[in-house]
Amino acid sequence: MESLFWGAVLRFVQALIQATPTILVGLIVAGVFRRLLGHAGTRRLFGENTWRTLPQAWAVGMLLPVCSLGVIPVVREMRRAGVSGGAILAFGLTAPLFNPISVLYGLTLADPIVIITFSFCSLMIVTVVGIAWDKLFPHTAAAELEPPTVGFGAKRMLAVAVFSARELAGPSSLYIAAGLLGVAILSLILPAGYLQTAAEHDDPWAPLFMTAVAVPAYATPMAAMVQLASMFQHGNSVGAAFALLVLGAGANIGLVVWMIRMYGLRRSAAWFALLIAVVVGLAYGVDKPLYPHGVEPAGHTHAFDIYCAPFQPGTSGAFSLAWRMLSEKIAPHEIVALIVTGLFLMAGIALARWDRGGRLERWLERRPEKQPRGDIVLPGPVLGGIALVGLIGVSVLGCYIYYPPPSEIFEEMGIINVEVASAASSRNWDTALYWIPIYDDWTRKLQVSMFLRGEQLTPYRRAKANVLRDKLELLEHEVEDQEVDEARQLGIAVNRAFLRIKAAYSP
Amino acid sequence: MIPTKLHAAFRRRLPLLASLLLAAGCHGTRVEESEHHTPAHKPADFPAAVDRLLALHVEILNGRPRANDSLDVFTEAHDVVRWLPELAADSDLGEEPWNIVYATAQRLEAILTEVRSPHVDDRSNAYLNYETELGQHQRALIEIKQKFPAASPLSSDQSL
């Protein structure tokens, strides 16, 4: 029982930590919609409930870096702004699927056409399901009163922060918690490693089964893309990969609960049934045509271990193990995001406790009697537009930071290569298991970095990267089994594959 | 055969699907770590793959049928051809000869896919229709294989 409980807690906290940066982005986007764009501006951004609404919602969703939990405050604000139900659901479903960084990562899949096809399929889903919603349930848009505009200068920025803080201390947190609870419950249902053979290419049930698992699961866009890459490397079912992307990254229990509360059980059930039907249909449609060429099915995958219990039943010291796993895996940007989100939450709770009447907002909305001299006052929607374009710009800039130049990547890979090879030959199993996934990740970053900087990613170079990843995969298994000789030999093989990839990627 | 397989796969999943729907726990079983399986007929390295491909070619020409339970000769040839680029990449072979291996493997795979398609009655005859072209591709692969001792002094990793 102890291992079960701490395992579920671990999965809950892991998902929370991963989600925090994108939840923060979601809160800021919702704040920009509310305080800078206003309701009219938000409706304009989403096509004024005309025929442009759905493709526009899809396009905005593709560009903004939010996850399916971070999208909750955004869809709540869209609802208040009077955007149509079809557009809200289209945005809510597609925004978490892709962002510029994850799309680029998708280029390291067996064939880049996969990511293009998946994007196109997501457009099809939102169009079909969005149109169906607006036809079946018209007039679901219910705009609240236009919020008063905010005063000039720093007040505008402060107003966005205040809104985000209040939102976080409000129902959004409950929906987010419900989404995270889905992950914890899934880990209670699925024993450790249960999904390792759940998505085999020759298993006709794989897409359907993955659909059932993916709804309560939660994945950030990047995590979903990493899982997709792993599935393609292992020759898993492409249909299952698609279902996992759309429903694992796109939906979660929190979003479903919000939907039921807003639109009622009957409408939500009908919409969800249609969504599942379209996703499953497309999953089976792409399953065979997109299967990667020349990939040998590995017979299993570790991509979904994160959705299962982290510990075997009866594992002793589960709490200390969970703590160690958390402290080892947490990234610096996640720590920053956790601190900032914590500050927002505290500010939100303080405001809810001591400023229920909204005195702070009234002060923020008070405008100076006279126009400031020598100062150009830009309208709120212009600033809102700049903020959103800026957010997209920052995420594009983030791509160049996340995928540094190949020379820097090779420096990192060189260090990690030594760690892995020496750990494998000196039986330092924990060190090897820690570095192998990081090493694998760098090989993919290398490929994206080359692409970003206009270098050619020839089949030869792709093949060299695949060979290195395959060796790492084999090594991981030997290390897990603590096979001394095999691990040592594969450590040498990994080192040789590294020297070859370095030679192949040199100009 | 296939319906039985489908049925078995569904039955295997049914308890889990039900438990997902009912949100009930089922933590009694211990799931074993899955093995990463390499097919038994996968050659160790590129020279071995070329040798195996030539042996399979001779076997097809001889036309002696294999035992029912063993892998179909065309399926094996198809698999070996698919592995050629990967095995060649797992060596010190340069980009130019590797590109030849890659292009050759793609063409051979297309031929074998055609030969193995369900509408072909006599696979051996269909295969022999490509004999001249197959000979050219085999010569290209042998030529590259001969570079191997010089190109890859340590041979590939499987032979470590």
XYZ file of C-alpha atoms in Angstrom:
667
model
C 0.000 0.000 0.000
C 2.831 2.353 0.878
C 4.457 1.950 -2.532
C 1.088 2.476 -4.232
C 0.359 5.652 -2.298
C 3.783 7.241 -2.748
C 3.821 6.127 -6.370
C 0.571 8.005 -7.016
C 1.886 11.039 -5.132
C 5.070 10.923 -7.208
C 3.145 10.817 -10.495
C 0.923 13.714 -9.345
C 3.897 15.874 -8.380
C 5.924 14.918 -11.476
C 3.048 15.997 -13.720
C 2.598 19.204 -11.709
C 6.284 20.079 -12.020
C 6.276 19.403 -15.757
C 3.098 21.414 -16.214
C 4.056 24.468 -14.152
C 5.897 26.416 -16.902
C 3.014 25.992 -19.340
C 0.387 26.670 -16.667
C 2.192 29.946 -16.044
C 2.077 30.759 -19.758
C -1.634 29.895 -19.792
C -2.313 32.238 -16.889
C -0.470 35.080 -18.607
C -2.285 34.454 -21.902
C -5.623 34.492 -20.062
C -4.554 37.736 -18.353
C -3.632 39.312 -21.686
C -7.000 38.294 -23.139
C -8.840 39.767 -20.171
C -6.982 42.966 -19.405
C -5.437 43.972 -22.726
C -7.523 42.497 -25.538
C -10.822 42.661 -23.688
C -13.811 40.557 -24.667
C -14.283 42.216 -28.054
C -10.591 41.850 -28.882
C -10.616 38.193 -27.814
C -13.623 37.471 -30.018
C -11.843 39.248 -32.892
C -8.730 37.112 -32.355
C -10.899 34.033 -32.742
C -12.690 35.159 -35.891
C -15.801 36.854 -34.427
C -17.711 33.533 -34.485
C -17.661 33.432 -38.312
C -16.376 30.709 -40.661
C -12.816 31.824 -39.849
C -13.236 30.949 -36.179
C -12.168 27.303 -36.260
C -9.042 27.572 -38.437
C -8.060 30.715 -36.521
C -8.529 28.935 -33.168
C -6.419 26.068 -34.507
C -3.664 28.412 -35.750
C -3.527 30.424 -32.494
C -3.484 27.156 -30.559
C -0.590 25.803 -32.624
C 1.531 28.867 -31.899
C 0.942 29.415 -28.194
C 3.103 27.323 -25.843
C 0.480 25.997 -23.424
C -0.350 22.487 -22.238
C -3.754 20.902 -21.568
C -3.641 22.146 -17.964
C -2.308 25.595 -18.885
C -5.115 25.950 -21.398
C -7.762 25.795 -18.638
C -7.539 29.474 -17.553
C -7.454 30.448 -21.240
C -10.630 28.570 -22.197
C -12.364 29.949 -19.106
C -11.543 33.461 -20.256
C -12.587 32.680 -23.834
C -15.931 31.505 -22.490
C -16.365 34.735 -20.514
C -15.491 36.691 -23.674
C -18.335 35.036 -25.596
C -16.301 32.965 -28.047
C -18.386 30.127 -29.540
C -18.266 26.706 -27.878
C -16.871 25.083 -31.036
C -13.954 27.518 -31.163
C -13.205 27.175 -27.452
C -13.082 23.420 -27.706
C -11.023 23.592 -30.914
C -8.513 25.843 -29.202
C -8.586 23.844 -25.972
C -7.809 20.662 -27.838
C -5.121 21.869 -30.265
C -3.208 24.432 -28.228
C -1.691 21.688 -26.035
C -0.752 19.423 -28.963
C 2.026 21.424 -30.489
C 4.282 24.369 -29.847
C 7.254 25.539 -31.933
C 9.802 23.628 -29.791
C 7.861 20.360 -29.852
C 7.115 20.567 -33.583
C 10.832 20.921 -34.257
C 11.524 17.924 -32.038
C 9.007 16.035 -34.158
C 11.336 16.435 -37.129
C 13.590 13.797 -35.596
C 10.866 11.193 -36.056
C 11.533 8.517 -38.635
C 10.042 10.701 -41.338
C 9.201 14.424 -41.021
C 6.023 13.848 -43.045
C 4.625 12.248 -39.874
C 4.544 15.501 -37.964
C 3.038 17.352 -40.931
C 0.338 14.691 -41.262
C -0.396 14.735 -37.535
C -0.764 18.553 -37.664
C -3.123 18.276 -40.613
C -5.131 15.570 -38.833
C -5.451 17.814 -35.775
C -6.865 20.552 -38.048
C -9.345 18.015 -39.410
C -10.391 17.006 -35.912
C -11.031 20.545 -34.711
C -12.876 21.417 -37.916
C -15.159 18.385 -37.861
C -15.782 18.409 -34.134
C -16.020 22.204 -33.946
C -18.525 22.458 -36.804
C -20.532 19.589 -35.327
C -20.659 21.343 -31.964
C -21.816 24.658 -33.388
C -24.463 22.901 -35.530
C -25.738 20.597 -32.786
C -25.593 23.126 -29.993
C -25.865 26.642 -31.441
C -25.864 29.775 -29.281
C -23.572 28.353 -26.614
C -21.554 31.571 -26.599
C -22.390 33.549 -23.480
C -20.426 36.775 -23.121
C -20.138 38.446 -19.770
C -19.993 42.216 -19.418
C -16.960 43.811 -21.065
C -14.368 44.346 -18.308
C -13.386 47.989 -17.753
C -10.174 49.037 -19.488
C -7.083 49.439 -17.371
C -5.118 52.639 -16.744
C -1.938 53.380 -18.650
C 1.653 52.312 -18.116
C 2.760 49.736 -15.579
C -0.801 49.378 -14.353
C -1.575 47.327 -17.423
C 1.160 44.806 -16.690
C 0.141 44.710 -13.051
C -3.479 44.122 -14.052
C -2.444 41.059 -16.065
C -0.502 39.723 -13.063
C -3.384 40.408 -10.659
C -5.827 38.620 -12.941
C -3.464 35.642 -13.239
C -3.057 35.481 -9.466
C -6.802 35.593 -8.826
C -7.426 33.003 -11.544
C -4.867 30.651 -10.014
C -6.416 31.006 -6.568
C -9.849 30.315 -8.077
C -11.574 27.430 -9.831
C -8.761 27.018 -12.385
C -6.617 25.378 -9.707
C -9.380 22.895 -8.936
C -9.661 21.903 -12.593
C -5.882 21.620 -12.819
C -5.877 19.460 -9.681
C -8.583 17.254 -11.238
C -6.387 16.820 -14.307
C -3.427 15.848 -12.158
C -5.596 13.502 -10.135
C -6.303 11.600 -13.357
C -2.567 10.896 -13.653
C -2.403 9.685 -10.042
C -5.442 7.429 -10.476
C -3.979 5.978 -13.667
C -0.824 5.052 -11.757
C -2.979 3.276 -9.166
C -4.740 1.262 -11.868
C -1.733 0.379 -14.015
C 1.062 -1.664 -12.415
C 4.675 -0.692 -13.147
C 5.623 -1.346 -16.762
C 2.104 -2.495 -17.680
C 2.024 -0.496 -20.901
C 5.366 -1.666 -22.272
C 3.666 -3.885 -24.844
C 0.489 -1.818 -25.169
C 1.242 -0.244 -28.538
C 2.715 -2.949 -30.727
C 2.532 -2.326 -34.452
C 0.856 -5.669 -35.202
C -1.717 -5.295 -32.424
C -4.991 -4.153 -34.015
C -6.301 -3.032 -30.609
C -3.377 -0.721 -29.919
C -4.972 2.579 -31.138
C -8.219 1.817 -29.286
C -6.444 0.793 -26.129
C -4.229 3.868 -26.209
C -7.345 6.017 -26.609
C -8.709 4.578 -23.340
C -5.437 5.216 -21.521
C -4.755 8.652 -23.015
C -7.811 10.532 -21.717
C -6.915 10.387 -18.012
C -3.209 10.672 -18.868
C -1.515 14.042 -19.008
C 1.493 14.957 -21.155
C 3.071 18.296 -21.929
C 3.493 18.955 -25.683
C 7.209 18.223 -25.366
C 6.700 15.053 -23.312
C 4.162 13.814 -25.859
C 6.620 14.490 -28.674
C 9.411 12.637 -26.845
C 7.030 9.695 -26.387
C 6.158 9.832 -30.067
C 9.848 9.772 -30.991
C 10.365 6.762 -28.733
C 7.365 4.993 -30.276
C 8.702 5.509 -33.782
C 12.152 4.331 -32.738
C 10.613 1.151 -31.292
C 8.395 0.525 -34.319
C 5.197 0.905 -32.264
C 1.737 1.474 -33.648
C 1.477 4.843 -35.405
C -2.265 4.942 -34.715
C -1.611 4.510 -31.003
C 0.969 7.311 -31.192
C -1.597 9.593 -32.814
C -4.256 8.771 -30.199
C -1.732 9.424 -27.463
C -0.781 12.799 -28.932
C -4.334 14.053 -29.448
C -5.898 12.750 -26.252
C -2.874 12.432 -23.959
C -1.529 15.895 -24.678
C -4.815 17.468 -25.763
C -7.283 16.344 -23.107
C -7.293 15.605 -19.415
C -9.834 14.974 -16.672
C -9.745 18.613 -15.519
C -10.693 19.876 -18.978
C -13.497 17.303 -19.170
C -14.849 18.373 -15.762
C -14.762 22.039 -16.829
C -16.578 21.183 -20.019
C -19.318 19.272 -18.199
C -19.793 22.164 -15.749
C -19.998 24.735 -18.538
C -21.999 22.904 -21.176
C -23.741 20.113 -19.287
C -23.274 16.366 -19.291
C -25.378 15.579 -22.355
C -23.631 18.033 -24.677
C -20.188 17.163 -23.333
C -20.814 13.438 -23.719
C -22.021 13.911 -27.299
C -19.013 16.066 -28.172
C -16.595 13.687 -26.513
C -18.099 10.673 -28.257
C -17.706 12.443 -31.600
C -14.143 13.428 -30.750
C -13.226 9.850 -29.809
C -14.842 8.539 -33.000
C -12.889 10.973 -35.192
C -9.605 10.373 -33.354
C -9.959 6.585 -33.475
C -10.945 6.734 -37.165
C -7.939 8.860 -38.055
C -5.667 6.744 -35.850
C -6.573 3.616 -37.807
C -6.318 5.628 -41.030
C -2.716 6.698 -40.435
C -1.593 3.482 -38.726
C -0.282 1.647 -41.779
C 0.642 4.440 -44.223
C 2.869 6.296 -41.755
C 4.620 3.262 -40.303
C 8.361 4.064 -40.319
C 10.398 2.456 -43.034
C 13.122 -0.009 -42.058
C 12.430 0.113 -38.305
C 12.644 -3.157 -36.435
C 9.833 -3.480 -33.846
C 11.496 -3.758 -30.457
C 8.560 -5.658 -28.977
C 8.064 -3.133 -26.213
C 8.500 0.513 -25.270
C 9.309 2.458 -22.124
C 7.518 5.528 -23.454
C 4.435 4.953 -21.288
C 6.137 3.908 -18.064
C 5.368 7.399 -16.793
C 1.628 6.595 -16.854
C 2.028 3.453 -14.743
C 2.932 2.961 -11.112
C 6.591 3.894 -10.620
C 7.228 1.117 -8.094
C 6.595 -2.594 -7.983
C 4.202 -3.656 -5.188
C 6.017 -4.149 -1.927
C 8.907 -1.811 -2.786
C 10.372 -0.632 0.489
C 11.374 2.982 1.135
C 8.969 4.264 -1.507
C 8.920 7.781 -0.064
C 12.699 8.215 -0.159
C 12.813 6.687 -3.656
C 10.109 9.086 -4.842
C 11.935 12.034 -3.308
C 15.179 10.997 -4.977
C 13.499 10.622 -8.378
C 11.952 14.061 -8.055
C 15.104 15.821 -6.950
C 17.200 14.164 -9.662
C 14.856 14.958 -12.539
C 13.675 18.488 -11.791
C 15.030 20.987 -14.324
C 16.191 24.538 -13.463
C 13.439 26.171 -15.533
C 10.864 24.073 -13.674
C 12.191 25.320 -10.320
C 11.872 28.946 -11.520
C 8.352 28.278 -12.809
C 7.367 26.617 -9.511
C 8.603 29.622 -7.511
C 6.809 32.143 -9.745
C 3.605 30.080 -9.739
C 3.836 29.757 -5.963
C 4.122 33.547 -5.671
C 1.099 33.995 -7.962
C -0.860 31.529 -5.850
C 0.038 33.249 -2.586
C -0.845 36.645 -4.051
C -4.124 35.226 -5.338
C -5.020 33.740 -1.941
C -4.126 37.017 -0.220
C -6.319 38.984 -2.650
C -9.193 36.535 -2.196
C -8.852 36.911 1.578
C -8.359 40.671 1.917
C -9.681 42.196 -1.310
C -12.854 40.362 -2.219
C -14.487 43.523 -3.483
C -11.826 44.225 -6.091
C -10.401 47.494 -4.716
C -7.088 46.774 -6.382
C -8.773 46.314 -9.768
C -10.678 49.578 -9.344
C -7.405 51.370 -8.664
C -5.819 49.699 -11.694
C -8.766 50.745 -13.851
C -8.621 54.386 -12.741
C -7.279 56.498 -15.577
C -5.384 59.767 -15.147
C -7.466 62.908 -15.762
C -5.161 64.082 -18.506
C -3.338 62.264 -21.259
C 0.343 62.003 -20.195
C 2.322 64.680 -22.034
C 4.861 63.442 -24.575
C 3.679 59.897 -24.064
C 1.906 57.854 -26.706
C -0.838 55.771 -25.169
C -1.362 52.614 -27.175
C -4.800 50.999 -27.073
C -5.030 47.842 -24.961
C -5.727 45.490 -27.896
C -2.570 46.726 -29.651
C -0.539 45.935 -26.549
C -2.357 42.621 -26.226
C -1.475 41.768 -29.825
C 2.143 42.741 -29.196
C 2.176 40.610 -26.030
C 0.863 37.541 -27.890
C 3.190 38.034 -30.853
C 5.991 38.579 -28.325
C 5.107 35.311 -26.604
C 5.307 33.506 -29.920
C 8.582 35.329 -30.675
C 9.996 34.276 -27.316
C 9.046 30.665 -27.972
C 10.778 30.838 -31.382
C 13.830 32.348 -29.674
C 13.479 29.577 -27.082
C 13.940 27.071 -29.922
C 17.444 28.412 -30.574
C 18.272 28.181 -26.859
C 16.721 24.738 -26.445
C 18.538 23.524 -29.560
C 22.022 25.119 -29.288
C 24.575 25.071 -32.149
C 25.934 21.612 -33.090
C 29.414 22.484 -31.779
C 27.984 23.068 -28.283
C 25.870 19.927 -28.544
C 28.906 17.837 -29.432
C 30.709 19.238 -26.382
C 27.814 18.116 -24.177
C 27.557 14.769 -25.942
C 31.310 14.234 -25.522
C 31.018 14.671 -21.751
C 27.932 12.464 -21.498
C 29.527 9.859 -23.752
C 32.433 9.503 -21.326
C 30.011 9.244 -18.392
C 27.944 6.536 -20.098
C 30.860 4.495 -21.438
C 32.757 4.579 -18.150
C 29.633 3.891 -16.069
C 28.797 0.905 -18.279
C 32.258 -0.609 -17.890
C 32.621 0.171 -14.181
C 29.185 -1.293 -13.278
C 27.951 2.077 -12.128
C 24.391 1.194 -13.132
C 22.595 4.196 -11.613
C 24.902 6.667 -13.338
C 24.464 4.922 -16.677
C 20.674 4.836 -16.306
C 20.659 8.535 -15.408
C 22.710 9.636 -18.438
C 21.370 7.356 -21.198
C 18.008 9.169 -21.716
C 19.806 12.528 -21.602
C 22.272 11.270 -24.216
C 19.383 10.095 -26.419
C 17.756 13.502 -26.061
C 20.927 15.288 -27.188
C 21.111 13.185 -30.360
C 17.644 14.493 -31.269
C 18.527 18.045 -30.312
C 21.533 17.740 -32.602
C 19.318 16.891 -35.563
C 16.895 19.747 -34.845
C 19.788 22.155 -34.334
C 21.207 21.240 -37.759
C 17.790 21.758 -39.331
C 17.273 25.122 -37.587
C 20.622 26.395 -38.795
C 20.094 25.355 -42.387
C 22.453 22.376 -42.326
C 21.483 19.365 -44.395
C 20.074 16.375 -42.516
C 21.011 13.738 -45.088
C 19.842 10.103 -44.827
C 23.456 9.224 -43.929
C 23.414 11.582 -40.954
C 19.982 10.369 -39.870
C 21.206 6.766 -40.069
C 24.234 7.560 -37.887
C 21.972 9.143 -35.249
C 19.639 6.133 -35.367
C 22.555 3.741 -34.880
C 23.723 5.669 -31.803
C 20.206 5.693 -30.358
C 19.801 1.964 -30.989
C 23.074 1.256 -29.180
C 21.944 3.421 -26.260
C 18.668 1.539 -26.124
C 20.429 -1.827 -26.054
C 22.848 -0.565 -23.434
C 19.972 0.633 -21.266
C 18.526 -2.865 -21.259
C 21.814 -4.513 -20.387
C 22.356 -1.978 -17.608
C 18.850 -2.606 -16.251
C 19.634 -6.332 -16.202
C 23.099 -5.585 -14.736
C 24.792 -7.708 -17.393
C 28.475 -6.915 -16.834
C 30.108 -8.103 -20.079
C 27.311 -7.030 -22.403
C 27.139 -3.590 -20.814
C 30.891 -3.107 -21.141
C 30.847 -4.140 -24.813
C 27.896 -1.902 -25.559
C 29.600 0.971 -23.746
C 32.474 0.585 -26.208
C 29.991 0.332 -29.087
C 28.259 3.535 -27.967
C 31.600 5.317 -27.846
C 32.399 4.159 -31.374
C 28.962 5.226 -32.621
C 29.562 8.642 -31.052
C 32.870 9.074 -32.896
C 31.124 8.103 -36.130
C 28.228 10.511 -35.689
C 30.691 13.273 -34.875
C 32.604 12.549 -38.078
C 29.387 12.347 -40.115
C 28.002 15.657 -38.801
C 31.269 17.562 -39.226
C 31.131 19.960 -42.165
C -5.688 -17.669 -37.244
C -6.088 -13.918 -37.269
C -9.486 -13.850 -35.510
C -8.022 -16.069 -32.758
C -5.118 -13.648 -32.389
C -7.481 -10.681 -32.282
C -9.650 -12.426 -29.766
C -6.683 -13.269 -27.565
C -5.403 -9.700 -27.728
C -8.819 -8.353 -26.827
C -9.252 -10.786 -23.971
C -5.837 -9.769 -22.636
C -6.895 -6.132 -22.637
C -10.454 -6.569 -21.457
C -9.752 -6.543 -17.717
C -7.671 -3.411 -18.072
C -10.229 -1.639 -20.229
C -12.901 -2.565 -17.717
C -10.784 -1.407 -14.825
C -10.087 1.869 -16.582
C -13.766 2.421 -17.103
C -14.666 1.461 -13.561
C -11.571 3.146 -12.122
C -10.891 0.050 -10.073
C -7.434 -1.047 -8.972
C -5.727 -4.256 -10.082
C -2.367 -4.207 -8.452
C -1.839 -7.864 -7.750
C 0.294 -8.737 -10.753
C 3.961 -8.128 -11.266
C 4.854 -7.089 -14.784
C 8.143 -8.425 -16.041
C 10.596 -6.175 -17.855
C 10.181 -6.742 -21.598
C 13.214 -7.892 -23.538
C 14.502 -6.000 -26.540
C 14.386 -8.723 -29.143
C 16.671 -8.820 -32.151
C 15.387 -11.162 -34.878
C 17.383 -14.370 -35.115
C 17.921 -13.893 -38.857
C 19.434 -10.413 -38.525
C 23.050 -10.526 -39.782
C 25.790 -9.339 -37.438
C 27.242 -6.740 -39.781
C 27.164 -5.405 -43.326
C 29.530 -7.989 -44.909
C 27.511 -10.786 -43.281
C 24.318 -9.212 -44.625
C 25.685 -9.118 -48.186
C 26.826 -12.743 -47.899
C 23.414 -13.763 -46.583
C 21.660 -11.917 -49.396
C 23.773 -13.751 -51.999
C 23.055 -17.088 -50.286
C 19.318 -16.333 -50.324
C 19.552 -15.422 -54.012
C 21.116 -18.816 -54.762
C 18.435 -20.521 -52.640
C 15.695 -18.824 -54.672
C 17.397 -19.800 -57.938
C 17.621 -23.429 -56.784
C 13.935 -23.338 -55.923
C 14.138 -25.854 -53.082
C 11.207 -25.170 -50.727
C 11.839 -24.530 -47.043
C 10.115 -26.345 -44.218
C 6.663 -24.975 -43.414
C 7.617 -23.656 -40.005
C 10.701 -21.763 -41.148
C 10.769 -18.177 -42.385
C 9.829 -17.652 -46.026
C 12.946 -17.061 -48.141
C 11.527 -13.883 -49.736
C 10.546 -12.509 -46.338
C 14.041 -13.129 -45.044
C 15.581 -11.483 -48.105
C 13.247 -8.510 -47.673
C 14.267 -8.139 -44.016
C 17.981 -8.370 -44.796
C 17.613 -5.724 -47.513
C 15.799 -3.416 -45.064
C 18.635 -3.763 -42.572
C 21.392 -3.015 -45.090
C 21.519 0.805 -44.594
C 21.511 0.489 -40.807
C 24.233 -2.175 -40.820
C 26.309 -0.118 -43.229
C 25.846 2.950 -41.017
C 27.134 0.913 -38.083
C 30.613 1.000 -39.606
C 33.212 3.503 -40.776
C 31.845 3.480 -44.324
C 31.924 6.972 -45.861
C 28.866 8.894 -47.020
C 29.319 8.284 -50.738
C 29.432 4.458 -50.626
C 26.742 4.487 -47.925
C 24.471 6.415 -50.291
C 24.988 3.652 -52.868
C 24.019 1.049 -50.238
C 20.978 3.137 -49.328
C 19.808 3.547 -52.937
C 20.490 -0.130 -53.713
C 18.605 -1.275 -50.629
C 15.626 0.900 -51.540
C 15.480 -0.541 -55.045
C 15.922 -4.133 -53.836
C 13.208 -3.596 -51.255
C 10.841 -2.338 -53.954
C 11.570 -5.428 -56.070
C 11.033 -7.799 -53.138
C 7.836 -6.017 -52.108
C 6.558 -6.465 -55.656
C 7.582 -10.135 -55.708
C 5.906 -10.760 -52.337
C 2.642 -9.012 -53.210
C -0.454 -11.231 -52.939
C -1.348 -11.047 -56.627
C 1.914 -12.774 -57.647
C 1.322 -16.514 -58.127
C 4.847 -17.676 -58.803
C 7.249 -15.655 -56.657
C 10.385 -17.350 -57.975
C 9.503 -16.499 -61.570
C 8.610 -12.938 -60.638
C 11.946 -12.661 -58.861
C 13.840 -14.064 -61.839
C 12.275 -11.440 -64.088
C 14.583 -8.963 -62.340
C 17.673 -11.145 -62.636
C 19.758 -8.688 -64.677
C 18.964 -5.790 -62.377
C 19.482 -7.926 -59.271
C 22.908 -8.901 -60.585
C 23.880 -5.231 -60.960
C 22.792 -4.440 -57.413
C 24.584 -7.468 -56.014
C 27.802 -6.438 -57.766
C 27.503 -2.952 -56.274
C 27.047 -4.387 -52.782
C 29.957 -6.817 -53.180
C 32.171 -3.959 -54.340
C 31.331 -1.987 -51.203
C 31.728 -5.045 -49.017
C 35.272 -5.450 -50.334
C 36.108 -2.001 -48.989
C 35.152 -3.078 -45.530
C 38.359 -4.387 -43.991
C 40.021 -1.102 -44.934
C 36.992 1.066 -44.159
C 36.240 -0.542 -40.839
C 39.333 -1.991 -39.196
C 37.388 -2.830 -36.043
C 34.545 -4.322 -38.070
C 31.108 -3.525 -36.778
C 30.044 -3.576 -33.203
C 28.351 -6.923 -33.211
C 31.668 -8.660 -33.727
C 33.283 -7.127 -30.689
